[in-house]
CSV table of C-alpha atoms in Angstrom, one decimal:
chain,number,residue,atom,x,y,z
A,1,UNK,CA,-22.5,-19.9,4.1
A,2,UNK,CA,-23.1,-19.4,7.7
A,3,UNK,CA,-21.9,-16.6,9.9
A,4,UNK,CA,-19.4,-17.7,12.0
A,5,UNK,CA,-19.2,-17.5,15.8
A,6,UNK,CA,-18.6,-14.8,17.4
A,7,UNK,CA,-15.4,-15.3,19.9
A,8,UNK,CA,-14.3,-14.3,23.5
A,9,UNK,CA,-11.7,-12.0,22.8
A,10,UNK,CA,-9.7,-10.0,19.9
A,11,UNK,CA,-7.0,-11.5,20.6
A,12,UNK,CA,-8.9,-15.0,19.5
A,13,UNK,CA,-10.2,-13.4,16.8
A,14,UNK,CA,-7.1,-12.2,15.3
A,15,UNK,CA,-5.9,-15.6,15.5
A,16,UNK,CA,-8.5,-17.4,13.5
A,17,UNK,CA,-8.1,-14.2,10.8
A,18,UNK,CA,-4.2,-15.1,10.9
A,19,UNK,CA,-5.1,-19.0,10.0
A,20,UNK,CA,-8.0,-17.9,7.9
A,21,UNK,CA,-5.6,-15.3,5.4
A,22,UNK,CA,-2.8,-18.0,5.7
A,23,UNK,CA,-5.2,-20.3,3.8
A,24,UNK,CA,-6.1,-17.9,1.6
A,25,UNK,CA,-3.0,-16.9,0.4
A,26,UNK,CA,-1.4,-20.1,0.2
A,27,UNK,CA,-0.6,-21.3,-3.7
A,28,UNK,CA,-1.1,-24.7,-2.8
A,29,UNK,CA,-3.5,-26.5,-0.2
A,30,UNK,CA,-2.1,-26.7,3.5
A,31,UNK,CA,-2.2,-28.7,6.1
A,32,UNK,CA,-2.5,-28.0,9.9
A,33,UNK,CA,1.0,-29.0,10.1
A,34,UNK,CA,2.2,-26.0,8.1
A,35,UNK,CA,-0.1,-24.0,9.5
A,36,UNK,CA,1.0,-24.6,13.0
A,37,UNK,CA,4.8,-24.0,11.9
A,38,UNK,CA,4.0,-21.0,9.8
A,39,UNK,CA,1.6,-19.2,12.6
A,40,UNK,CA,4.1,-20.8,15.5
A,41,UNK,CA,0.8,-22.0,17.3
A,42,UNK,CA,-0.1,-25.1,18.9
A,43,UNK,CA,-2.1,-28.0,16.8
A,44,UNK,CA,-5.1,-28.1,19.4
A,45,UNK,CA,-5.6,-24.2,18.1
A,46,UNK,CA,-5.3,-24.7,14.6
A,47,UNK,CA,-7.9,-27.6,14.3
A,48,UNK,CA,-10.4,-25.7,16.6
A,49,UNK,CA,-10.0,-22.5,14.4
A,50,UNK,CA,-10.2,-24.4,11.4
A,51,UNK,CA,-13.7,-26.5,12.3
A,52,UNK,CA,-15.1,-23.1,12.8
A,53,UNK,CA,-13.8,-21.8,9.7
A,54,UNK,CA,-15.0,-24.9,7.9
A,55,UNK,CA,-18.7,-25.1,9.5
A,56,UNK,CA,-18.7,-21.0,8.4
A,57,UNK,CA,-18.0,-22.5,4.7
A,58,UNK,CA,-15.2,-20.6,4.2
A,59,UNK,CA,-12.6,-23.1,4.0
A,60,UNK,CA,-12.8,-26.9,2.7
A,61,UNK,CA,-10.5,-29.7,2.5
A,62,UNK,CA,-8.3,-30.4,-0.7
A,63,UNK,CA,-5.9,-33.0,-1.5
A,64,UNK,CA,-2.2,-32.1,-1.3
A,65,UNK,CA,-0.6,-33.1,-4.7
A,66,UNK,CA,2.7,-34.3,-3.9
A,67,UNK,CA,3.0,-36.7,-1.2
A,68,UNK,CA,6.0,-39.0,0.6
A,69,UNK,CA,4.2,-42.1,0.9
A,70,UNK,CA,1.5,-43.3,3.1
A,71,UNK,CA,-2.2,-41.3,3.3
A,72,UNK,CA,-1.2,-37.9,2.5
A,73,UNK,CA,-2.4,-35.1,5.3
A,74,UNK,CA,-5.6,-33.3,5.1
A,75,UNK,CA,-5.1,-29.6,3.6
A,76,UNK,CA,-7.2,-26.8,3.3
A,77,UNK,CA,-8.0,-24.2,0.7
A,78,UNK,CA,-10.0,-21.1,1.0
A,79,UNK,CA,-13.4,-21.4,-0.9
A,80,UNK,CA,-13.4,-18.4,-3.5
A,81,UNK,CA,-17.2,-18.6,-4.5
A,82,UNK,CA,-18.7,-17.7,-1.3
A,83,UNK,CA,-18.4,-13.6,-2.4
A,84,UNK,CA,-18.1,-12.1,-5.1
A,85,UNK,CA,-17.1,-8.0,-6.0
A,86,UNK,CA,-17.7,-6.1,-9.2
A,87,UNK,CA,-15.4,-3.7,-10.9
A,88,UNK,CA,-16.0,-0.6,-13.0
A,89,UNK,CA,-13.9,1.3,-15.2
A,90,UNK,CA,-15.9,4.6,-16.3
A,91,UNK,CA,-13.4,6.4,-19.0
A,92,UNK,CA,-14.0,8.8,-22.3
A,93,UNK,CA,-14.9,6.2,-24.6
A,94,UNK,CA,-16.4,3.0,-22.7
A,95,UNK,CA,-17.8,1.5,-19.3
A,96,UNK,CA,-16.3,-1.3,-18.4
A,97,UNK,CA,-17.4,-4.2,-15.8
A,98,UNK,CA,-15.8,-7.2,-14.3
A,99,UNK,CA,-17.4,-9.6,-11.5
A,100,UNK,CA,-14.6,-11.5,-9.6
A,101,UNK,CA,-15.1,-13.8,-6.5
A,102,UNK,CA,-12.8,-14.2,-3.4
A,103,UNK,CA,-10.0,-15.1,-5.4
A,104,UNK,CA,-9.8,-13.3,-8.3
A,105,UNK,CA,-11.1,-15.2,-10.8
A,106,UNK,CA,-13.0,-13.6,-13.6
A,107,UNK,CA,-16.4,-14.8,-13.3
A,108,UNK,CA,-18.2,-12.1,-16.1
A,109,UNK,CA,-16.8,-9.0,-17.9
A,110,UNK,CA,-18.8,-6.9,-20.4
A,111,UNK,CA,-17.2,-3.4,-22.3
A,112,UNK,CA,-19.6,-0.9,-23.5
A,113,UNK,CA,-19.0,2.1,-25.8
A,114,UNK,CA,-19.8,5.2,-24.5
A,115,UNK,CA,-21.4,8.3,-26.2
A,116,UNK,CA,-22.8,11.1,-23.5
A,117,UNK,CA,-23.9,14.5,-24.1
A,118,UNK,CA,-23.7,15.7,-20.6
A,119,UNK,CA,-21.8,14.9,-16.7
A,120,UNK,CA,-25.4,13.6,-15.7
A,121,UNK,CA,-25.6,11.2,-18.4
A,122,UNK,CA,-22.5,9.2,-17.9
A,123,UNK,CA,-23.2,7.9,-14.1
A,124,UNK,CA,-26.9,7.5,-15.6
A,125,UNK,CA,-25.7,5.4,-17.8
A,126,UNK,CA,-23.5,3.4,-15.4
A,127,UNK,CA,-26.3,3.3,-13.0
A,128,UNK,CA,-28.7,1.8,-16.1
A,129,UNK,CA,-25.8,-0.6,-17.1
A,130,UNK,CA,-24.9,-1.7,-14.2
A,131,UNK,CA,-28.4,-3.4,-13.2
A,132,UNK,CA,-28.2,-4.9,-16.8
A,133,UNK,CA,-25.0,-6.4,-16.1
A,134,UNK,CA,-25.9,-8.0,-12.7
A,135,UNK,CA,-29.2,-9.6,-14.2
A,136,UNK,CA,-27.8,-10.8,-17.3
A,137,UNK,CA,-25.2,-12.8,-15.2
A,138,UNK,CA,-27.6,-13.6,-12.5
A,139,UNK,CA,-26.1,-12.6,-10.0
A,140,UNK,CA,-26.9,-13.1,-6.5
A,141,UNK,CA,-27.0,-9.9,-5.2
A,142,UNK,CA,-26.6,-10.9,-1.4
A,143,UNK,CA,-23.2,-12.5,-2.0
A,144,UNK,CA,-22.4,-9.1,-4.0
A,145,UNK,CA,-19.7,-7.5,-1.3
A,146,UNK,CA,-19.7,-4.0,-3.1
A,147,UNK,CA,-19.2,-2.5,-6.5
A,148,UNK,CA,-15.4,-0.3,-6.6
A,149,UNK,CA,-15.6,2.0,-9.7
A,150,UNK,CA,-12.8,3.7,-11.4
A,151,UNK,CA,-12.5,7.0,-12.7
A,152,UNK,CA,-9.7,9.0,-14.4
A,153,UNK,CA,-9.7,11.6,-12.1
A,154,UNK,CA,-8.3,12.7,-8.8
A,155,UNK,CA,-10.4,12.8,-5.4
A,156,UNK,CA,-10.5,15.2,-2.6
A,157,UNK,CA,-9.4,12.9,0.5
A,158,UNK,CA,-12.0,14.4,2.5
A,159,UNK,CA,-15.0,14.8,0.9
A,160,UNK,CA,-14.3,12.3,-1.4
A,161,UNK,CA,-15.9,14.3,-4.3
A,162,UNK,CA,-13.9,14.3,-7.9
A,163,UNK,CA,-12.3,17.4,-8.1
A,164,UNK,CA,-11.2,16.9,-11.8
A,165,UNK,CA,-11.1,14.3,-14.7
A,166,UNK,CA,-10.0,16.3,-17.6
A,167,UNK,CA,-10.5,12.9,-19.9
A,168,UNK,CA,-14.3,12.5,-19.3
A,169,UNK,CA,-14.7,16.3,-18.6
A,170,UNK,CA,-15.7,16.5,-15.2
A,171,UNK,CA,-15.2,18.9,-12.5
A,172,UNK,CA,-16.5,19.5,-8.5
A,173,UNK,CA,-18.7,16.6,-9.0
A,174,UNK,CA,-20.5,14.7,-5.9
A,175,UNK,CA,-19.9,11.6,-5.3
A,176,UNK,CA,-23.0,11.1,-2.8
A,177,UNK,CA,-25.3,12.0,-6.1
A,178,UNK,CA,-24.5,8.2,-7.7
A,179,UNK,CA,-24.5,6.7,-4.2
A,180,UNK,CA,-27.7,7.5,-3.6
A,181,UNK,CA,-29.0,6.0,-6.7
A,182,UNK,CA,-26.9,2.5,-7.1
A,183,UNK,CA,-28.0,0.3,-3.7
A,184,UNK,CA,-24.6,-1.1,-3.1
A,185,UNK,CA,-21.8,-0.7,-1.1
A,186,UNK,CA,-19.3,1.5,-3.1
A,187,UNK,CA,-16.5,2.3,-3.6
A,188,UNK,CA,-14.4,5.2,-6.0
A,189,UNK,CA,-10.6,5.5,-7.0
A,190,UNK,CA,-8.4,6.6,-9.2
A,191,UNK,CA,-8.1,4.4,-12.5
A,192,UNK,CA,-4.0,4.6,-12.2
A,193,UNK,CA,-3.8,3.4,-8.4
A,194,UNK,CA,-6.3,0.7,-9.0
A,195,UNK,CA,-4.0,-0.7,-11.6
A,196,UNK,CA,-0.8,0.0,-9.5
A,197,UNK,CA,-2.8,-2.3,-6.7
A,198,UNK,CA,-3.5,-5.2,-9.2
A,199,UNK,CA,-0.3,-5.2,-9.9
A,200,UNK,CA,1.1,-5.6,-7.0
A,201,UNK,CA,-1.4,-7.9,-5.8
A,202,UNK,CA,-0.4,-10.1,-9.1
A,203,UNK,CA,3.1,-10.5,-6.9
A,204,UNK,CA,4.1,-13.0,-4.4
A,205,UNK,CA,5.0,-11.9,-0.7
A,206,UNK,CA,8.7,-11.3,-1.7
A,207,UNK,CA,7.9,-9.2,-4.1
A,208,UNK,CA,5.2,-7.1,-2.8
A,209,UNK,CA,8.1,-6.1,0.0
A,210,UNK,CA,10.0,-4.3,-3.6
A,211,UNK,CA,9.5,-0.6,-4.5
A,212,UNK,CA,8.0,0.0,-7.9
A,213,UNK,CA,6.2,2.7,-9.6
A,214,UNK,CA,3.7,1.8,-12.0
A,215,UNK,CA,3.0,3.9,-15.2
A,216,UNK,CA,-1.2,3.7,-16.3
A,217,UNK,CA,-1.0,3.9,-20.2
A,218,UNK,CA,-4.9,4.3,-21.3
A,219,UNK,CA,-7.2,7.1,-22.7
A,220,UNK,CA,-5.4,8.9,-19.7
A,221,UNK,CA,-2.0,8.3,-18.0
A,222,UNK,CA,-1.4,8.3,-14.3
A,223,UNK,CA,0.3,5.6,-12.5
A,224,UNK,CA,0.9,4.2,-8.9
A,225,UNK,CA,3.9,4.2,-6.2
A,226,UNK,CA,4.7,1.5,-4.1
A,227,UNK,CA,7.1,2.4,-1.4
A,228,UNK,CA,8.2,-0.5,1.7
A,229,UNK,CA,5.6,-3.3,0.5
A,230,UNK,CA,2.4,-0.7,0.2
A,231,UNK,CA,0.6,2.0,-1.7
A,232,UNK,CA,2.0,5.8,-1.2
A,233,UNK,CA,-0.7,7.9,-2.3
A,234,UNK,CA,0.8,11.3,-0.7
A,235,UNK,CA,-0.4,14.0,1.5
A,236,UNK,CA,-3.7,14.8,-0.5
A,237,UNK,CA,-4.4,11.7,-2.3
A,238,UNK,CA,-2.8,13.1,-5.3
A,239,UNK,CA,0.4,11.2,-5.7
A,240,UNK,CA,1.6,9.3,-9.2
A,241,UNK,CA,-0.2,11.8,-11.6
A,242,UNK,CA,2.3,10.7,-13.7
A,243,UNK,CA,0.5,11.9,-16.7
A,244,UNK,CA,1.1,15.7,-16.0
A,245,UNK,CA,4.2,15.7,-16.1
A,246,UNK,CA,5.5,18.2,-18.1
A,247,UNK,CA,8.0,16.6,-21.3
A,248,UNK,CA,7.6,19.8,-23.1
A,249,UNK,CA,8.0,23.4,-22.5
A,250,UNK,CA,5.4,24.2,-24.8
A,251,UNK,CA,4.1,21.6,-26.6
A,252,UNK,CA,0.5,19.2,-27.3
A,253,UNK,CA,-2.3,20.5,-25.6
A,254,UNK,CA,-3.2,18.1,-22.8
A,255,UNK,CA,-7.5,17.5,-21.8
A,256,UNK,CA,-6.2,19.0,-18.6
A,257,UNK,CA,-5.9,22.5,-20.1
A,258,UNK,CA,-2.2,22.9,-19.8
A,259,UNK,CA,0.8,22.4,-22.4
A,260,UNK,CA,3.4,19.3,-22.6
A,261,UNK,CA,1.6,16.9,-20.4
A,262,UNK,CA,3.1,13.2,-20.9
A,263,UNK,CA,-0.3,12.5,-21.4
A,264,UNK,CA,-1.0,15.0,-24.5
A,265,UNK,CA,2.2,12.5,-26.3
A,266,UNK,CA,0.8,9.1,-24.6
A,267,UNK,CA,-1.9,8.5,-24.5
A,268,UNK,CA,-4.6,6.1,-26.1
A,269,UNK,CA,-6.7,9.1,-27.2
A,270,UNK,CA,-3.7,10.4,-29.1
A,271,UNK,CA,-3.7,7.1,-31.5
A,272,UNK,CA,-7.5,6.9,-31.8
A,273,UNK,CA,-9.8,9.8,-31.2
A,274,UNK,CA,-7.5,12.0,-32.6
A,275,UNK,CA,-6.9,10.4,-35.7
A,276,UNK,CA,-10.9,8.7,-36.0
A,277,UNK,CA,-9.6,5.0,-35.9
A,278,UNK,CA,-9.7,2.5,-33.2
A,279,UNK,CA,-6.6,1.2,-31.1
A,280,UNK,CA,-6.5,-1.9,-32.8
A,281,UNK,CA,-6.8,-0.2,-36.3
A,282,UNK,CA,-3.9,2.0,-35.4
A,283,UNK,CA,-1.8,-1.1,-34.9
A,284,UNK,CA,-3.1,-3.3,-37.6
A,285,UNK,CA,-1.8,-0.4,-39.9
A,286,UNK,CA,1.1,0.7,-38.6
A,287,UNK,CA,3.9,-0.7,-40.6
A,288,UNK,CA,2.5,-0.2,-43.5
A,289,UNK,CA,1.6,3.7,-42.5
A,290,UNK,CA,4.1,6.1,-42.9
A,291,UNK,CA,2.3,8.8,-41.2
A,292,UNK,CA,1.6,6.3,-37.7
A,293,UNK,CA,4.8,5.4,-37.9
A,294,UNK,CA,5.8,8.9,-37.0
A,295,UNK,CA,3.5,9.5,-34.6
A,296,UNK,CA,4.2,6.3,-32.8
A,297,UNK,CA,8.0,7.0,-32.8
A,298,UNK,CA,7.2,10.3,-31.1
A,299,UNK,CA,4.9,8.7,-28.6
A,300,UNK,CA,7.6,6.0,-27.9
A,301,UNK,CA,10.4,9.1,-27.4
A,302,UNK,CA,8.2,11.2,-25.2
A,303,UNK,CA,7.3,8.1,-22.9
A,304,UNK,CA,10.9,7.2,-22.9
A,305,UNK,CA,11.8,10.4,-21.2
A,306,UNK,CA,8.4,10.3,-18.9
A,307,UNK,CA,10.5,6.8,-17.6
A,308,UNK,CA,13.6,8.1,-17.3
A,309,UNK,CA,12.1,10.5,-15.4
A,310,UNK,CA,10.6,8.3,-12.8
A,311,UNK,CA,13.8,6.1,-12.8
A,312,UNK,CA,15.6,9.4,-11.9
A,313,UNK,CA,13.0,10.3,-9.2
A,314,UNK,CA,11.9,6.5,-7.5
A,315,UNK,CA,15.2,4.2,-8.6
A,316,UNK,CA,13.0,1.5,-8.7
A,317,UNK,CA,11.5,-0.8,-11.5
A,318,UNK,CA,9.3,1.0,-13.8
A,319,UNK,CA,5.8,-1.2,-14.3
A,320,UNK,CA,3.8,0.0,-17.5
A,321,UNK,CA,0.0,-0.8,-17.3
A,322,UNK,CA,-3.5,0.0,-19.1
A,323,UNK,CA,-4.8,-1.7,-22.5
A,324,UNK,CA,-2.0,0.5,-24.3
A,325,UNK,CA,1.3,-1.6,-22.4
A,326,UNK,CA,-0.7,-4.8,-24.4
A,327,UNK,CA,0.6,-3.1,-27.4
A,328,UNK,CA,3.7,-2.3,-26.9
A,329,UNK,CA,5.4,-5.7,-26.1
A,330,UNK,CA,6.8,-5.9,-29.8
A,331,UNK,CA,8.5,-2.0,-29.3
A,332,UNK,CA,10.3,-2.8,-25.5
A,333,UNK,CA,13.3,-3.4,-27.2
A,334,UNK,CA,13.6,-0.1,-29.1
A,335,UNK,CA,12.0,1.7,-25.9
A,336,UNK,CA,14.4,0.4,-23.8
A,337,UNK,CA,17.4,1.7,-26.0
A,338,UNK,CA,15.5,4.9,-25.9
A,339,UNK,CA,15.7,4.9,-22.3
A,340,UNK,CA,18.6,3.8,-21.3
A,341,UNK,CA,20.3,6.5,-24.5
A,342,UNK,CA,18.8,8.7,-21.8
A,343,UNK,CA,20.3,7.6,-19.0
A,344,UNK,CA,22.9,9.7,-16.7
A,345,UNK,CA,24.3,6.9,-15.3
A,346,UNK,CA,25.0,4.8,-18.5
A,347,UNK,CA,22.5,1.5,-17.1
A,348,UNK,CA,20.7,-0.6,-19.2
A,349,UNK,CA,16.8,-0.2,-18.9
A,350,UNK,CA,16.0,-4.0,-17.9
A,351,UNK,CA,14.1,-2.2,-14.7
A,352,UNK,CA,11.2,-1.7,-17.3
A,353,UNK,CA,8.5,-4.1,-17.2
A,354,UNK,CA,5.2,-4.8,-18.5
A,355,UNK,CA,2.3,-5.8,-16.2
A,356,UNK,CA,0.4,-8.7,-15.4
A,357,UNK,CA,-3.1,-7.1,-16.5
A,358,UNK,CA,-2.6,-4.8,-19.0
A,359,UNK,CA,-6.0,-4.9,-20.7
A,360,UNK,CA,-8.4,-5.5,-17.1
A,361,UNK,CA,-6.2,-4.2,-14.2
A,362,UNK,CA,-8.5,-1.7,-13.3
A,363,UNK,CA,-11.7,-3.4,-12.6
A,364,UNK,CA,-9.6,-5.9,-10.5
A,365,UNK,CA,-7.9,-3.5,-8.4
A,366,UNK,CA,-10.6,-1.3,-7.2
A,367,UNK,CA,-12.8,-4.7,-6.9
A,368,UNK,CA,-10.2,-5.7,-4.2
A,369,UNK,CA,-11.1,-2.9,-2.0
A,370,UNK,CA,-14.0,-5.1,-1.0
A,371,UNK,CA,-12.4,-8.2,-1.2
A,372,UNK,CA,-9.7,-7.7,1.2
A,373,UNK,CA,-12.2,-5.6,3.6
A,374,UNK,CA,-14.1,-8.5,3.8
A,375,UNK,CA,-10.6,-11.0,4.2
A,376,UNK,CA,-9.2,-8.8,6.7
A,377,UNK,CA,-12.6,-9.1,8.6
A,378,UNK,CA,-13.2,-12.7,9.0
């Protein structure tokens, strides 16, 4: 791919990003006729803009599929191979990895169980693993935009340290320690928003414009608020830590040290670690269990009022994400009746919904970060 040229003014360059982003967003190819209605710019502009974008290799032409007769106009799609951006999910239990190009499509993924003894050894082993990863996919490390890795844990806005992630037991820990070692650009978030920000990148332009909150159901729970078509993260960065949220006035012990967390009744950790079985195992066994069955009826009542909670507080639709929403499909029924039994105002709970990545969300949304930098750039 070439560079491509640099122009006069912002103005132009804005102008070319507009037609480029257009294109890239676009479900189906376009041609400069649509482009020119869409942008409200003259065809003269949109051909010149597009012959740089095209000698820059970051557009080609594509055949539109349904046409009225007669040659059917050239169209333009964004190419999605040019770049690619690599996603890490760094939890309790397992390191996660998933390389994506331009648009989102999965190009390698890889899970590895974890087992650490100390706060060094985790990001040791993501450093090791992460190498291992690039190299066994061959990856060309100059198209690599950035590697976005996601921790359960909440971030000081300033510093960008993590101040605390009770699930993997970490506490005032520097971020500039792993960036020095891992020669990438990078990028950290929480696990929950990253999810939230798949999601809502999952969701045409209509939709993004709608308020949601989204619920992150894995070894820890957080979640995600979209207010006026884009993320609220809050005043410190702290917002949607759904998962302390107290459903009891003294109840589970949570990792977080406190008592009644909706994370200590919903999380991932409660159905494995706890009881020495894997997720699936859990579910494989669960009809025929008498003693899963209670705890999952429990688990399904205390997230019921963590919802209702949320519908009270946002009045928007409630999104559940993270590998454990994969499970619950066959259950929405019952935890909808939950819900809406709940309910002050006597609605249904249709408003609940499960989201469009539940097991790789994650790794996509904090990927992104570099993605869109480099979209919004062009």
């Amino acid at each position: 791919m070439e560079k491509l040229k640099p122009v006069a003014t912002e103005r132009r360059r804005q102008m070319r990003n507009d037609i480029y982003r257009y294109i890239f967003y676009s479900k189906e190819p376009v041609s400069k006729q649509q482009i020119a209605n869409a942008l409200n710019v003259s065809r003269p502009t949109v051909l010149q803009n597009l012959l740089e974008l095209e000698e820059a290799g970051l557009v080609e032409m594509a055949e539109i599929r349904e046409s009225q007769g007669g040659r059917p106009p050239a169209a333009y799609v964004a190419k999605g191979d040019i770049k690619m951006a690599l996603g890490v999910s760094l939890s309790a239990n397992q390191l996660k990895f998933l390389l994506s190009d331009l648009k989102q499509n999965v190009l390698a993924y890889k899970e590895i169980d974890l087992e650490y003894q100390t706060d060094s050894d985790v990001f040791a082993i993501t450093e090791e693993q992460l190498e291992v990863f690039l190299t066994e996919n061959h990856v060309d490390r100059k198209r690599l935009l950035g590697v976005g890795i996601t921790i359960p844990g909440v971030f000081d806005e300033n510093t960008k340290n993590l101040i605390l992630s009770p699930t993997i037991k970490l506490k005032d820990f520097r971020i500039e320690e792993i960036c020095k070692k891992i020669p990438y650009p990078l990028y950290f978030e929480n696990d929950g928003i990253s999810g939230g920000v798949a999601e809502w990148l999952s969701r045409d332009a209509e939709e993004k414009k709608k308020d949601f909150v989204y619920l992150f159901l894995e070894e820890g729970v957080g979640g995600a608020i979209f207010l006026n078509g884009a993320p609220f993260y809050g005043v410190s960065h702290r917002s949607a830590e759904f998962g302390h949220m107290k459903v009891e006035s003294n109840g589970k012990i949570c990792n977080c040290g406190k008592r009644g967390c909706l994370e200590a009744y919903c999380s991932a950790l409660r159905l494995s670690t706890e009881l020495g079985i894997t997720i699936d195992k859990f579910f494989e066994d669960l009809e025929d269990n008498p003693e899963y069955q209670k705890i999952w009826e429990d688990v399904l009542e205390h997230l019921a009022v963590g919802i209702n909670n949320l519908r009270l507080a946002f009045d928007c639709d409630v999104v559940l994400g993270g590998f454990l929403s994969y499970y619950l499909q066959p259950y929405m029924g019952k935890l909808k009746e939950m819900v809406a039994d709940l309910s002050i105002f006597g609605e249904d709970a249709e408003y609940i919904k499960i989201g469009q990545y539940p097991r790789r969300a994650v790794m996509m949304g904090v990927a992104w970060h570099f993605t869109n930098e480099y979209i919004e750039n062009i």
